């Protein structure tokens, strides 16, 4: 599988997102994904499924060091001592000795960012996370984080799909050697009915969702589509045997705007 490099972290280009997957269904889809060839699983404390992600990982029989596992610390655990304690709690739930990537899930202006990043770096220095990074950070927050963090940041994980223009965040990540990881990469399923993407896909015998994922990967973005269906798992993985033309890439990029965001909360930062 292709990998995306984020300050030395080798992040598989396609991963399984697990937001809103719970219980047995979550464990089963993680197991199936790994059996199909996925090598990147994304979870978070807030998803309430770290235990099941760990179960799926063990049930798959795939060796631990072949899988890239990401989890994220929730914002209420950003005070330094609490961050370390809650990272250990995540590892206990996953039944892992370390994760491949540990992220701050959302910015939290209530706790000084430098203190939170110091604690995150310390977790890495103890060997509990191979890489660290951030999620839902704007350009200004990326700049602040890079300046304050004693360790390199591997990525910013943000919502990104053809309907949302993220050019500024992509540029900031590239400037600092960070990867961009895209959540909701097929816009919560809306891409599947997109006629322009389906028309492009016809030329390559690919679906609209495959065109969309390919468009992300060709920009050096890692994408973590979520699905609970086996046939979709396979579809989302079959994007490495074709290449979109520059014209197709441009046409898809032109679909994005600032108003295409699907995930927003009262506690979100002021987006770029
Ligand atoms: C609250 C979850 C957003 C995507 O990780």
Coordinates of N, CA and C in Angstrom, one line a residue, residues 158-171 180 215 219 252-261 271-272:
X158 N -8.1 16.4 9.1 CA -9.2 17.4 9.0 C -10.2 16.8 8.0
X159 N -11.4 17.4 8.0 CA -12.4 17.0 7.0 C -11.9 17.5 5.7
X160 N -12.0 16.6 4.7 CA -11.5 17.0 3.3 C -12.1 16.1 2.3
X161 N -12.8 16.7 1.3 CA -13.4 16.0 0.2 C -13.6 17.0 -0.9
X162 N -14.1 16.6 -2.1 CA -14.1 17.5 -3.2 C -15.0 18.8 -2.9
X163 N -16.0 18.7 -2.0 CA -16.9 19.8 -1.8 C -16.3 20.9 -0.8
X164 N -15.2 20.5 -0.2 CA -14.6 21.4 0.8 C -13.2 21.9 0.4
X165 N -13.0 23.1 0.2 CA -11.7 23.7 -0.2 C -10.8 23.7 1.1
X166 N -9.7 23.0 1.0 CA -8.8 23.0 2.2 C -7.4 23.4 1.7
X167 N -7.3 24.2 0.6 CA -6.0 24.6 0.1 C -5.1 25.2 1.1
X168 N -5.6 26.1 2.0 CA -4.8 26.8 2.9 C -4.1 25.8 3.9
X169 N -5.0 24.9 4.4 CA -4.4 23.9 5.4 C -3.4 23.0 4.7
X170 N -3.7 22.6 3.5 CA -2.8 21.7 2.8 C -1.4 22.4 2.6
X171 N -1.5 23.7 2.3 CA -0.3 24.4 2.1 C 0.5 24.5 3.4
X180 N -1.4 15.5 5.5 CA -2.8 15.8 5.7 C -3.6 14.5 5.7
X215 N -8.4 10.9 -6.1 CA -8.1 12.4 -6.1 C -7.3 12.8 -4.9
X219 N -3.0 13.7 -4.3 CA -2.5 14.9 -3.7 C -1.6 14.7 -2.5
X252 N -12.0 18.3 -10.4 CA -12.5 17.9 -9.1 C -12.1 18.9 -8.1
X253 N -10.9 19.4 -8.1 CA -10.5 20.5 -7.2 C -11.4 21.7 -7.3
X254 N -11.9 22.0 -8.5 CA -12.7 23.2 -8.7 C -14.1 23.1 -8.0
X255 N -14.5 21.9 -7.6 CA -15.8 21.7 -7.0 C -15.8 22.2 -5.5
X256 N -14.7 22.5 -4.9 CA -14.6 22.8 -3.5 C -14.9 24.2 -3.2
X257 N -15.5 24.4 -2.0 CA -15.7 25.8 -1.5 C -15.6 25.8 0.0
X258 N -15.6 27.0 0.6 CA -15.5 27.0 2.1 C -16.8 26.6 2.7
X259 N -17.9 26.6 2.0 CA -19.2 26.3 2.6 C -19.5 24.8 2.5
X260 N -18.6 24.0 2.0 CA -18.8 22.5 1.8 C -18.6 21.7 3.1
X261 N -18.4 22.4 4.2 CA -18.0 21.6 5.5 C -19.3 20.9 6.0
X271 N -12.8 28.5 11.3 CA -12.1 27.9 10.2 C -11.5 28.8 9.2
X272 N -10.5 28.4 8.5 CA -9.8 29.2 7.5 C -10.8 29.5 6.3

